[in-house]
Short mmCIF file of C-alpha atoms in Angstrom, two decimals:
data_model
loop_
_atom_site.label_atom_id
_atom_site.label_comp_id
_atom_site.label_asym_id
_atom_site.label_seq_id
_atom_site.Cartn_x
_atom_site.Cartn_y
_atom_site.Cartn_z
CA UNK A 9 -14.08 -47.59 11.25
CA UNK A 10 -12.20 -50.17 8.44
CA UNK A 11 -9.22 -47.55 8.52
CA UNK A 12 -9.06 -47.13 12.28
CA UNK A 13 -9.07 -50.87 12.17
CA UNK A 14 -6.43 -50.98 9.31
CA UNK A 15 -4.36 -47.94 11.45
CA UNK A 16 -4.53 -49.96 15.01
CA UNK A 17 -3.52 -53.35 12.48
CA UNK A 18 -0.65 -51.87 11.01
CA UNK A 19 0.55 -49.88 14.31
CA UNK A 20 0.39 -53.94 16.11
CA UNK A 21 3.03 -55.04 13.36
CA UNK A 22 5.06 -51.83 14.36
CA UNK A 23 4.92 -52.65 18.30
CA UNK A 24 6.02 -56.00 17.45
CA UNK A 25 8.91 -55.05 15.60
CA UNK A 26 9.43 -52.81 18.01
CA UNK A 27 9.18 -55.54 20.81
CA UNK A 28 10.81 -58.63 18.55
CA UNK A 29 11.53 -60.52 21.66
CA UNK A 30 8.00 -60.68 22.91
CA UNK A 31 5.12 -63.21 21.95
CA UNK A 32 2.92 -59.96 21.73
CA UNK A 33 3.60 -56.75 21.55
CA UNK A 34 2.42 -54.28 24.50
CA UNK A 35 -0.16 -52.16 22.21
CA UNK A 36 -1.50 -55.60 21.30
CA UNK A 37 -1.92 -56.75 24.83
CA UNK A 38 -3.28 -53.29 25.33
CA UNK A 39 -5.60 -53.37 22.37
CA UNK A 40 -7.06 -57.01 23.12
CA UNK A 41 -7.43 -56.19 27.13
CA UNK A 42 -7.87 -52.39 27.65
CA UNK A 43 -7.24 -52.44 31.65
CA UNK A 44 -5.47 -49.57 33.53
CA UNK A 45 -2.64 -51.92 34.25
CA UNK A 46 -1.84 -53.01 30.63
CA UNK A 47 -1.83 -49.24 29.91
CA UNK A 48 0.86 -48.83 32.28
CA UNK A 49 2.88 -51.30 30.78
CA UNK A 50 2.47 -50.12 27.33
CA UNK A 51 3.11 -46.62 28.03
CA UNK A 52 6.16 -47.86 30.24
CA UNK A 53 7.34 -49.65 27.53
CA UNK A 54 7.14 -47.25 24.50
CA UNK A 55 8.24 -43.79 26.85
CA UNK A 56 11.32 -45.79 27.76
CA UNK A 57 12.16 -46.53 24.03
CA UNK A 58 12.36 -43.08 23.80
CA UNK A 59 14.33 -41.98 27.01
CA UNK A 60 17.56 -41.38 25.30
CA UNK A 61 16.52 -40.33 21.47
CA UNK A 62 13.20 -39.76 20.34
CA UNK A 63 11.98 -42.68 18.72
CA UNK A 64 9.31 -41.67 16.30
CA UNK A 65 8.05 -45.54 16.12
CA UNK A 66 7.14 -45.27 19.23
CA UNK A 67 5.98 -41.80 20.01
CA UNK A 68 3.10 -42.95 16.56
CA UNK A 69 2.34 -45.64 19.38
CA UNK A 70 1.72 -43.39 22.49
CA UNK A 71 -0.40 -41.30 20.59
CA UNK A 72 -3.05 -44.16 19.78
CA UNK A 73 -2.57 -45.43 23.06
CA UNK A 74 -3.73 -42.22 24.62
CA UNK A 75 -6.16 -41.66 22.23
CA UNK A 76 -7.32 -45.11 23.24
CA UNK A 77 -6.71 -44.69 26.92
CA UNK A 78 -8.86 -41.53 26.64
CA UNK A 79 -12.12 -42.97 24.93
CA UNK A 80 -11.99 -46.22 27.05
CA UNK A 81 -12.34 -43.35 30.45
CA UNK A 82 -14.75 -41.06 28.61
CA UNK A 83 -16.93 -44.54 27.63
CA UNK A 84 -16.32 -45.41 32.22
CA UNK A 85 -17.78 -41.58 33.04
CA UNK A 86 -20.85 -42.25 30.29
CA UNK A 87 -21.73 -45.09 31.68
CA UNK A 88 -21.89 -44.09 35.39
CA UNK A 89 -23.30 -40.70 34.42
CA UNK A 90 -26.55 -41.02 36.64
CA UNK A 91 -24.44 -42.09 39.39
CA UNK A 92 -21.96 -38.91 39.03
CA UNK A 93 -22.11 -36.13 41.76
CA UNK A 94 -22.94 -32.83 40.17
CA UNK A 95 -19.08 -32.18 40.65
CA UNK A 96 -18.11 -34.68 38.39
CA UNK A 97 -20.59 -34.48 35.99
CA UNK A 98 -19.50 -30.89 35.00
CA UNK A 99 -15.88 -32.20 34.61
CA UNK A 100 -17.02 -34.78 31.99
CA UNK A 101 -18.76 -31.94 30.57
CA UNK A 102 -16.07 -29.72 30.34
CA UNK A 103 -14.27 -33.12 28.81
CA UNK A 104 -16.36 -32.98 25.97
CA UNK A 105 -16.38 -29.66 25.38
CA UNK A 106 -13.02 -29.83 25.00
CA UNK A 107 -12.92 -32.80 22.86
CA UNK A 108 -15.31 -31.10 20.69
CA UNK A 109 -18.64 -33.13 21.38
CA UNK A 110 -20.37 -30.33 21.96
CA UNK A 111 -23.99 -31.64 21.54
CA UNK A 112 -23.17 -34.57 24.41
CA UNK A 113 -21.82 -31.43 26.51
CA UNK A 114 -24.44 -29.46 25.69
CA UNK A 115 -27.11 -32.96 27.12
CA UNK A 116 -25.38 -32.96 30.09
CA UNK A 117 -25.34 -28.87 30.79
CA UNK A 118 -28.62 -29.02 30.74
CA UNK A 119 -29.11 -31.84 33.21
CA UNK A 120 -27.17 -29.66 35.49
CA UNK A 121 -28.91 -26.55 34.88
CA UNK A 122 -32.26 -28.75 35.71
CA UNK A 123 -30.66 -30.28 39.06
CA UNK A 124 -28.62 -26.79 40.14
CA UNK A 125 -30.17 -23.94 38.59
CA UNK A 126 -28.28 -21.09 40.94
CA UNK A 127 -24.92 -22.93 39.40
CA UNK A 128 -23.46 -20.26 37.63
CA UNK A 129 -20.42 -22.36 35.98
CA UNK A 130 -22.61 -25.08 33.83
CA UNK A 131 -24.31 -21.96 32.42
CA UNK A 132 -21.58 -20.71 30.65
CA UNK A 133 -19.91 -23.81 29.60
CA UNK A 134 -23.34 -24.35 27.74
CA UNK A 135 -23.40 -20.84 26.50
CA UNK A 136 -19.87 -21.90 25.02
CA UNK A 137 -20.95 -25.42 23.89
CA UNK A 138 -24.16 -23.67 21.88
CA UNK A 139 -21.77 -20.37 20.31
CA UNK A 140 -19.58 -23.28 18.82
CA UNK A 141 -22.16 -24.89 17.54
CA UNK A 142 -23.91 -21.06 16.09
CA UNK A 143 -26.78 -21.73 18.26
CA UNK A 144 -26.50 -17.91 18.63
CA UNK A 145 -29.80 -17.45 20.41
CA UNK A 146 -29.73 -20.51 22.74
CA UNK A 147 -26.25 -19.04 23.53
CA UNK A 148 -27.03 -15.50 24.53
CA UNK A 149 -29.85 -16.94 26.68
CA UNK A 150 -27.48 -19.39 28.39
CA UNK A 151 -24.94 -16.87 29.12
CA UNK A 152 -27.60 -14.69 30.62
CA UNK A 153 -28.37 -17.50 33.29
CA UNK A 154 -24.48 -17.46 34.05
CA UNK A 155 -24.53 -13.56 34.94
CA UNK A 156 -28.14 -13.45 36.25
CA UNK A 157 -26.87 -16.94 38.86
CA UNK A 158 -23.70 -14.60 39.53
CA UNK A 159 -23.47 -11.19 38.44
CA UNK A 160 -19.81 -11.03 38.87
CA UNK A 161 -19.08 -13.72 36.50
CA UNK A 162 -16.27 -12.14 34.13
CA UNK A 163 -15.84 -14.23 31.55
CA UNK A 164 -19.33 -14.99 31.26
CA UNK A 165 -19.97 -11.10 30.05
CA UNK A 166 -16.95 -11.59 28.06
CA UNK A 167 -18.14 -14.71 26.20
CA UNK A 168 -21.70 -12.82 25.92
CA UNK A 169 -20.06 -9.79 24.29
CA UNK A 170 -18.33 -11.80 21.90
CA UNK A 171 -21.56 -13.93 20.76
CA UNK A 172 -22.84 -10.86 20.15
CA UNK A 173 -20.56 -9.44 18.22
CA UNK A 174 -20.99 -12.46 15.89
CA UNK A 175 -24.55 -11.87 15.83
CA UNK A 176 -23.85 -8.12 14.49
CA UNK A 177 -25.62 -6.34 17.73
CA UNK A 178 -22.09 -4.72 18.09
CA UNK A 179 -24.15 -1.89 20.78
CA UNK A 180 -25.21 -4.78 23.03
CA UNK A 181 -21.78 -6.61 22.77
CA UNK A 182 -20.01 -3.13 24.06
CA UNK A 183 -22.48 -2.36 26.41
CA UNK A 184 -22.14 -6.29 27.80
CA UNK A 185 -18.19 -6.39 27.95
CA UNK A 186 -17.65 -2.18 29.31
CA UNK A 187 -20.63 -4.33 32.40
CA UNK A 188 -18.35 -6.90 32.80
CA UNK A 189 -14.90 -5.52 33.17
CA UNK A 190 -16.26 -3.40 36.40
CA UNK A 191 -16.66 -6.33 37.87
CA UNK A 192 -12.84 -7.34 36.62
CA UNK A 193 -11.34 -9.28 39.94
CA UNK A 194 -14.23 -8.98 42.23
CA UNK A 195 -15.25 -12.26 40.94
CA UNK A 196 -14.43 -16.00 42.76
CA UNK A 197 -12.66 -17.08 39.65
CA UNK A 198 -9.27 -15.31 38.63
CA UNK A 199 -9.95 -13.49 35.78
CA UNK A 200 -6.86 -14.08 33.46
CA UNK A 201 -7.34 -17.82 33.79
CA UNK A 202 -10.60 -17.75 32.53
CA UNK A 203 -9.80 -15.22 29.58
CA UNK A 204 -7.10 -13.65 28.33
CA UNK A 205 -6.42 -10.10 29.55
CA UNK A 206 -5.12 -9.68 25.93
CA UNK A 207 -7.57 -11.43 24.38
CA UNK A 208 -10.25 -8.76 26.27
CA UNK A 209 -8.70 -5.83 25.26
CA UNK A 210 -8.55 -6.99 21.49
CA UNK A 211 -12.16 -7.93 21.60
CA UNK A 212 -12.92 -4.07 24.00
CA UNK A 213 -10.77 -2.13 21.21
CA UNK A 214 -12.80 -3.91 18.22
CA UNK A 215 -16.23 -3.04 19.74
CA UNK A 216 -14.86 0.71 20.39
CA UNK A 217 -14.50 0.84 16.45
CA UNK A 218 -17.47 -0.99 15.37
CA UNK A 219 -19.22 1.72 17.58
CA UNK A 220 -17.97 4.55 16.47
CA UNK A 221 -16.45 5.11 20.06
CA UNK A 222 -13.10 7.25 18.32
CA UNK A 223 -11.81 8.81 20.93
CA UNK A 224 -11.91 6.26 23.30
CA UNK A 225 -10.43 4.05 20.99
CA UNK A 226 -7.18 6.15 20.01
CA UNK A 227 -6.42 6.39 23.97
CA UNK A 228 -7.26 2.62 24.99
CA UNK A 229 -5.27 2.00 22.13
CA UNK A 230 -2.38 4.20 22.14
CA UNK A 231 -2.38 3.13 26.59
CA UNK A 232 -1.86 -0.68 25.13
CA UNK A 233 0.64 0.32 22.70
CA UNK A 234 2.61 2.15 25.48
CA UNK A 235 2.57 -1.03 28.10
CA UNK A 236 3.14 -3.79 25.11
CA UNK A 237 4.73 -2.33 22.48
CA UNK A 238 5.02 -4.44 19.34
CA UNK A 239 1.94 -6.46 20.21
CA UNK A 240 -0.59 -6.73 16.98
CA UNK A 241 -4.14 -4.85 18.66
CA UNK A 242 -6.24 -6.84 15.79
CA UNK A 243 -8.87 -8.88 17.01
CA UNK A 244 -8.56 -12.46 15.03
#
């Protein structure tokens, strides 16, 4: 906290210098008064110091003030979070999930989960939140709900396959990912913006080997070398 405090001090001086003319500075109105409207002006402010060179003053400057802008909405949404329809509760979720607080995400899953059961979606997001956070088992169990809530949910047999690969149990990670591709595009959600086609057939080719599955390794393999030539077929 004393060097975010020393970081948002010394990055007031800089706005000031960068704003000589003014009693205060933008970011310091900003910082004193964090309102929607003095966010405008700040970020109107700094982006237009920056419209004909970059100015790395004040790009340092939009970054906090983002940052800031960012926890000062995520603080609004946990606030109201009893008062947020399901809808909206799963897009702070995903928020956090993002942003890396995975055991928050993971609180607020659940609530869904309790409150929508058949809700396929918050399943999986959990599944995700718990593999980051290598609860493997709580994971695998959450993932299940997503397929067994919708048994055409791709990526959720994808994500499966891949915890389970971590886990070692290699058999059950093929046998979960050659399940979900036949249900590749018969699902509500489009499946290359969930996952990565390439990303699939990396993770596909890598359980083929662990497996022993030769054969149908060389031709998956030597089909993707054909159609992408040059790509690297080694799962990271």
């Amino acid at each position: 906290m004393k060097r975010l405090l020393i970081s948002l001090f010394v990055l007031a001086l800089a706005a000031g210098s960068l704003d000589a003319q003014e009693e205060k500075s933008p970011f310091s109105v900003y910082s004193g008064d964090r309102t929607s409207e003095n966010f405008l002006k700040a970020f109107n402010n700094y982006e237009s110091q920056r419209a004909d060179t970059m100015n790395y003053g004040a790009t340092a400057i939009l970054a906090w003030l983002h940052m800031m802008e960012l926890e000062r909405n995520v603080g609004i949404l946990d606030a109201a979070l009893d008062k947020l329809p399901p809808k909206n509760k799963f897009a702070y979720a995903n928020l956090l999930l993002e942003m890396e607080k995975y055991d928050r995400a993971i609180e607020i899953y659940s609530m869904l989960n309790e409150s929508s059961p058949k809700w396929s979606c918050p399943w999986r997001h959990k599944g995700e939140a718990l593999w980051k956070t290598k609860q493997y088992d709580a994971a695998v169990k959450s993932l299940e709900m997503a397929i067994q809530t919708r048994e055409t949910h791709y990526d959720a047999y994808v994500m499966l396959a891949e915890v389970q690969r971590e886990m070692g149990l290699n058999a059950e990670a093929l046998a979960t990912l050659e399940k979900g591709l036949t249900h590749y595009g018969k699902d509500i959600e489009d499946p290359n913006e969930e996952v990565a086609d390439h990303h699939v057939q990396k993770l596909y080719l890598d359980l083929l080997q662990k497996n022993g599955k030769t054969e149908k390794y060389d031709e998956l393999k030597a089909k993707l070398e054909k159609t992408h030539p040059g790509e690297d077929w080694i799962l990271k």
